[in-house]
Each structure stands twice: as structure tokens, then as C-alpha cells.
Amino acid sequence: GTRKIVDDVFDKINKAEASIYVADHPVGLHLEVEKIRKLLEAGSSDAISMIGIHGMGGVGKSTLARAVYNLHTDHFDDSCFLQNVREESNRHGLKRLQSILLSQILKKEINLASEQQGTSMIKNKLKGKKVLLVLDDVDEHKQLQAIVGKSVWSESEFGTRLVLIITTRDKQLLTSY
């Protein structure tokens, strides 16, 4: 009764606080968000849905990804928006990105010994959950591999629903993955 209501309200407050700033004047954004929503609905029975948003710098890829993330995060058990993947991995390494993801999902500070440990831990900790991941500004395969693994997890391995949204300037990166 009352405990369930309190938990629901607390959950909504936490999710509202976790929403990401989108833009001051997002002209035409709702049309693009609607296209992605339809793609997500079409693939809702798949174990894994990957949506790529590509284009040159400054066209609004990240803004679109943030809007979609905010709109859908409460439909998932866990969600994480990894911003500036290219810059973060160049500056701090892939292990740092993995730690950020795991810390957000597990809601506690995670320090990893290696990238291999990170990839394995991500796979194990997300098993059996419905998860939304956004990887913003990806420019190399190794960044995807560090988060998602060498190949996309099969339904039997993962046992869950993973929605992966990737923004990149490199269309080839999406088609080859």
C-alpha cells in the first residue's frame, strides 16, 4: 500500500533528476525522436536493438540521443548515457568508460583492474535486465567492443533486452559493427 506509493514516487524523483539537459530551442527535434520511438517499438521483441545516429559534427546527434534517452529511460530497469566516448577514451582510456557505466548501473563506485574485467563484468551485471545504453560520439570499434563485447551478446547469453543507441560521425563504423 503506502510503501509501494512511496517507492514509486521516490523512483520517479530519482529518474527525473537523472534526466539529461537536451537543448534550449530543439526545433524539429520531436519528429526525429518520433522516428526513433517507432524503431524501438518495431524491435521491441528483439533481445538487442542497435540504433545508429550518424552525421557530421554539430548537426544535433547528441541532442537527439539525449532527448530519446530522457523519453525512454523510465521504461528500463537500468540506463546509462556515456557522453563524449571519443574524447573520454582518448583522455582516460576505455577502462574509465566501463567504470562509469558499471557505477551508474550498480549505483556504487566501481574501479576495474583491466578492460577485460570491465567487459566481462558489464555482461554479467546486465544479465536478465532491460537496459538502455547510449554511447555518444563513438569513433572506434574498440570503444564498442569494450562496452558491448567482441560480438553482440546472443539472447541465450544475455537473457535480457538491450537497446543500444550510438552516435558517430563515421557511418562505416555502424555498418561494419
mmCIF file of C-alpha atoms in Angstrom:
data_model
loop_
_atom_site.group_PDB
_atom_site.id
_atom_site.type_symbol
_atom_site.label_atom_id
_atom_site.label_comp_id
_atom_site.label_asym_id
_atom_site.label_seq_id
_atom_site.Cartn_x
_atom_site.Cartn_y
_atom_site.Cartn_z
ATOM 1 C CA GLY A 1 0.000 0.000 0.000
ATOM 2 C CA THR A 2 1.708 3.107 1.313
ATOM 3 C CA ARG A 3 5.211 1.650 0.946
ATOM 4 C CA LYS A 4 4.573 0.929 -2.760
ATOM 5 C CA ILE A 5 3.370 4.521 -3.332
ATOM 6 C CA VAL A 6 6.445 5.927 -1.554
ATOM 7 C CA ASP A 7 8.727 3.666 -3.609
ATOM 8 C CA ASP A 8 7.003 4.712 -6.862
ATOM 9 C CA VAL A 9 7.296 8.433 -6.046
ATOM 10 C CA PHE A 10 10.946 8.039 -4.980
ATOM 11 C CA ASP A 11 11.673 6.162 -8.207
ATOM 12 C CA LYS A 12 10.063 8.917 -10.310
ATOM 13 C CA ILE A 13 12.019 11.642 -8.479
ATOM 14 C CA ASN A 14 15.295 9.768 -8.996
ATOM 15 C CA LYS A 15 14.575 9.274 -12.688
ATOM 16 C CA ALA A 16 13.596 12.951 -13.117
ATOM 17 C CA GLU A 17 16.877 14.001 -11.502
ATOM 18 C CA ALA A 18 18.740 11.637 -13.825
ATOM 19 C CA SER A 19 17.360 13.234 -16.993
ATOM 20 C CA ILE A 20 19.913 14.963 -19.189
ATOM 21 C CA TYR A 21 19.724 18.540 -20.488
ATOM 22 C CA VAL A 22 18.677 18.446 -24.149
ATOM 23 C CA ALA A 23 18.628 21.948 -25.717
ATOM 24 C CA ASP A 24 17.130 25.421 -25.260
ATOM 25 C CA HIS A 25 15.333 25.516 -28.626
ATOM 26 C CA PRO A 26 15.073 21.989 -30.043
ATOM 27 C CA VAL A 27 13.441 22.928 -33.365
ATOM 28 C CA GLY A 28 12.155 19.880 -35.241
ATOM 29 C CA LEU A 29 13.564 17.509 -32.637
ATOM 30 C CA HIS A 30 10.214 15.864 -31.866
ATOM 31 C CA LEU A 31 9.967 14.487 -35.435
ATOM 32 C CA GLU A 32 13.345 12.754 -35.161
ATOM 33 C CA VAL A 33 12.543 11.456 -31.658
ATOM 34 C CA GLU A 34 9.295 10.026 -33.025
ATOM 35 C CA LYS A 35 11.189 8.177 -35.795
ATOM 36 C CA ILE A 36 13.453 6.555 -33.216
ATOM 37 C CA ARG A 37 10.494 5.715 -30.965
ATOM 38 C CA LYS A 38 8.924 3.833 -33.881
ATOM 39 C CA LEU A 39 12.182 1.959 -34.494
ATOM 40 C CA LEU A 40 12.330 0.987 -30.821
ATOM 41 C CA GLU A 41 8.740 -0.255 -30.899
ATOM 42 C CA ALA A 42 9.388 -2.241 -34.084
ATOM 43 C CA GLY A 43 12.336 -4.002 -32.447
ATOM 44 C CA SER A 44 10.768 -4.381 -29.007
ATOM 45 C CA SER A 45 10.702 -8.177 -29.208
ATOM 46 C CA ASP A 46 14.409 -8.418 -30.094
ATOM 47 C CA ALA A 47 16.995 -9.232 -27.447
ATOM 48 C CA ILE A 48 19.167 -6.438 -28.812
ATOM 49 C CA SER A 49 18.278 -3.311 -30.744
ATOM 50 C CA MET A 50 21.056 -1.098 -32.050
ATOM 51 C CA ILE A 51 20.214 2.335 -33.400
ATOM 52 C CA GLY A 52 22.914 4.401 -35.050
ATOM 53 C CA ILE A 53 22.732 8.168 -35.418
ATOM 54 C CA HIS A 54 25.414 9.479 -37.758
ATOM 55 C CA GLY A 55 26.338 12.764 -39.371
ATOM 56 C CA MET A 56 28.981 15.451 -39.304
ATOM 57 C CA GLY A 57 29.811 17.384 -36.140
ATOM 58 C CA GLY A 58 27.264 19.917 -34.926
ATOM 59 C CA VAL A 59 24.146 18.532 -36.639
ATOM 60 C CA GLY A 60 22.439 17.508 -33.387
ATOM 61 C CA LYS A 61 23.246 13.780 -32.998
ATOM 62 C CA SER A 62 23.926 14.103 -29.271
ATOM 63 C CA THR A 63 20.901 16.345 -28.736
ATOM 64 C CA LEU A 64 18.676 13.757 -30.406
ATOM 65 C CA ALA A 65 20.226 10.928 -28.363
ATOM 66 C CA ARG A 66 19.692 12.882 -25.109
ATOM 67 C CA ALA A 67 16.034 13.537 -25.982
ATOM 68 C CA VAL A 68 15.413 9.851 -26.774
ATOM 69 C CA TYR A 69 17.236 8.804 -23.587
ATOM 70 C CA ASN A 70 15.146 11.134 -21.395
ATOM 71 C CA LEU A 71 11.931 9.962 -23.011
ATOM 72 C CA HIS A 72 12.644 6.233 -22.641
ATOM 73 C CA THR A 73 14.827 5.773 -19.562
ATOM 74 C CA ASP A 74 11.872 5.053 -17.257
ATOM 75 C CA HIS A 75 10.873 2.085 -19.455
ATOM 76 C CA PHE A 76 14.078 0.251 -18.489
ATOM 77 C CA ASP A 77 15.478 -1.436 -15.390
ATOM 78 C CA ASP A 78 18.785 0.356 -15.916
ATOM 79 C CA SER A 79 20.092 3.025 -18.244
ATOM 80 C CA CYS A 80 23.322 4.868 -18.893
ATOM 81 C CA PHE A 81 24.299 7.742 -21.176
ATOM 82 C CA LEU A 82 28.047 7.691 -21.852
ATOM 83 C CA GLN A 83 28.898 11.154 -23.160
ATOM 84 C CA ASN A 84 31.895 12.069 -25.335
ATOM 85 C CA VAL A 85 33.120 8.491 -25.758
ATOM 86 C CA ARG A 86 35.827 9.517 -28.247
ATOM 87 C CA GLU A 87 37.271 12.214 -26.000
ATOM 88 C CA GLU A 88 36.909 10.213 -22.768
ATOM 89 C CA SER A 89 38.567 7.105 -24.175
ATOM 90 C CA ASN A 90 41.450 9.138 -25.629
ATOM 91 C CA ARG A 91 41.960 11.070 -22.399
ATOM 92 C CA HIS A 92 41.264 8.414 -19.724
ATOM 93 C CA GLY A 93 41.078 5.049 -21.518
ATOM 94 C CA LEU A 94 38.303 2.537 -22.085
ATOM 95 C CA LYS A 95 38.520 1.180 -18.542
ATOM 96 C CA ARG A 96 37.256 4.555 -17.292
ATOM 97 C CA LEU A 97 34.197 4.384 -19.585
ATOM 98 C CA GLN A 98 33.453 0.871 -18.371
ATOM 99 C CA SER A 99 33.748 2.059 -14.749
ATOM 100 C CA ILE A 100 31.320 4.927 -15.381
ATOM 101 C CA LEU A 101 28.789 2.546 -16.937
ATOM 102 C CA LEU A 102 29.060 -0.002 -14.130
ATOM 103 C CA SER A 103 28.968 2.694 -11.427
ATOM 104 C CA GLN A 104 25.738 4.122 -12.873
ATOM 105 C CA ILE A 105 24.114 0.711 -13.243
ATOM 106 C CA LEU A 106 25.200 -0.612 -9.829
ATOM 107 C CA LYS A 107 24.844 2.771 -8.077
ATOM 108 C CA LYS A 108 28.227 2.477 -6.382
ATOM 109 C CA GLU A 109 31.810 3.356 -7.298
ATOM 110 C CA ILE A 110 33.459 0.665 -9.422
ATOM 111 C CA ASN A 111 37.209 0.518 -10.085
ATOM 112 C CA LEU A 112 38.361 -2.027 -12.643
ATOM 113 C CA ALA A 113 41.710 -3.790 -12.910
ATOM 114 C CA SER A 114 41.519 -4.234 -16.698
ATOM 115 C CA GLU A 115 39.391 -3.703 -19.806
ATOM 116 C CA GLN A 116 38.805 -7.459 -19.962
ATOM 117 C CA GLN A 117 37.407 -7.428 -16.434
ATOM 118 C CA GLY A 118 35.192 -4.496 -17.406
ATOM 119 C CA THR A 119 33.746 -6.199 -20.499
ATOM 120 C CA SER A 120 33.070 -9.384 -18.541
ATOM 121 C CA MET A 121 31.552 -7.531 -15.581
ATOM 122 C CA ILE A 122 29.263 -5.454 -17.844
ATOM 123 C CA LYS A 123 27.967 -8.609 -19.496
ATOM 124 C CA ASN A 124 27.368 -10.343 -16.137
ATOM 125 C CA LYS A 125 25.801 -7.380 -14.310
ATOM 126 C CA LEU A 126 23.338 -6.607 -17.098
ATOM 127 C CA LYS A 127 22.134 -10.188 -17.480
ATOM 128 C CA GLY A 128 18.381 -10.596 -17.102
ATOM 129 C CA LYS A 129 17.630 -6.862 -17.215
ATOM 130 C CA LYS A 130 16.045 -4.430 -19.615
ATOM 131 C CA VAL A 131 18.790 -1.889 -20.330
ATOM 132 C CA LEU A 132 19.126 1.336 -22.345
ATOM 133 C CA LEU A 133 22.693 2.370 -23.236
ATOM 134 C CA VAL A 134 23.673 5.463 -25.187
ATOM 135 C CA LEU A 135 27.240 5.710 -26.471
ATOM 136 C CA ASP A 136 27.734 9.285 -27.627
ATOM 137 C CA ASP A 137 30.427 10.211 -30.184
ATOM 138 C CA VAL A 138 31.953 6.805 -30.854
ATOM 139 C CA ASP A 139 34.823 6.794 -33.354
ATOM 140 C CA GLU A 140 36.495 3.385 -32.970
ATOM 141 C CA HIS A 141 35.439 -0.275 -32.893
ATOM 142 C CA LYS A 142 37.392 -0.875 -29.704
ATOM 143 C CA GLN A 143 35.066 1.507 -27.844
ATOM 144 C CA LEU A 144 32.033 -0.585 -28.820
ATOM 145 C CA GLN A 145 33.888 -3.800 -28.015
ATOM 146 C CA ALA A 146 34.834 -2.562 -24.539
ATOM 147 C CA ILE A 147 31.177 -1.904 -23.707
ATOM 148 C CA VAL A 148 29.260 -4.487 -25.722
ATOM 149 C CA GLY A 149 31.918 -7.154 -26.226
ATOM 150 C CA LYS A 150 33.558 -8.514 -29.366
ATOM 151 C CA SER A 151 30.229 -9.640 -30.750
ATOM 152 C CA VAL A 152 26.749 -8.624 -29.707
ATOM 153 C CA TRP A 153 25.513 -10.893 -26.931
ATOM 154 C CA SER A 154 23.114 -13.571 -28.053
ATOM 155 C CA GLU A 155 19.695 -13.870 -26.439
ATOM 156 C CA SER A 156 20.696 -17.026 -24.571
ATOM 157 C CA GLU A 157 23.906 -15.455 -23.222
ATOM 158 C CA PHE A 158 22.352 -12.170 -22.235
ATOM 159 C CA GLY A 159 18.813 -13.170 -21.292
ATOM 160 C CA THR A 160 17.524 -9.623 -21.453
ATOM 161 C CA ARG A 161 16.604 -6.698 -23.662
ATOM 162 C CA LEU A 162 19.394 -4.295 -24.577
ATOM 163 C CA VAL A 163 18.747 -1.094 -26.505
ATOM 164 C CA LEU A 164 21.992 0.456 -27.690
ATOM 165 C CA ILE A 165 21.971 3.924 -29.250
ATOM 166 C CA ILE A 166 25.236 5.021 -30.847
ATOM 167 C CA THR A 167 26.083 8.482 -32.155
ATOM 168 C CA THR A 168 29.041 8.794 -34.508
ATOM 169 C CA ARG A 169 30.468 10.836 -37.353
ATOM 170 C CA ASP A 170 31.524 7.599 -39.064
ATOM 171 C CA LYS A 171 28.702 5.765 -40.855
ATOM 172 C CA GLN A 172 31.150 2.969 -41.761
ATOM 173 C CA LEU A 173 31.651 2.208 -38.067
ATOM 174 C CA LEU A 174 27.923 1.461 -37.734
ATOM 175 C CA THR A 175 27.595 -0.666 -40.848
ATOM 176 C CA SER A 176 30.673 -2.744 -40.063
ATOM 177 C CA TYR A 177 29.591 -3.420 -36.471
#
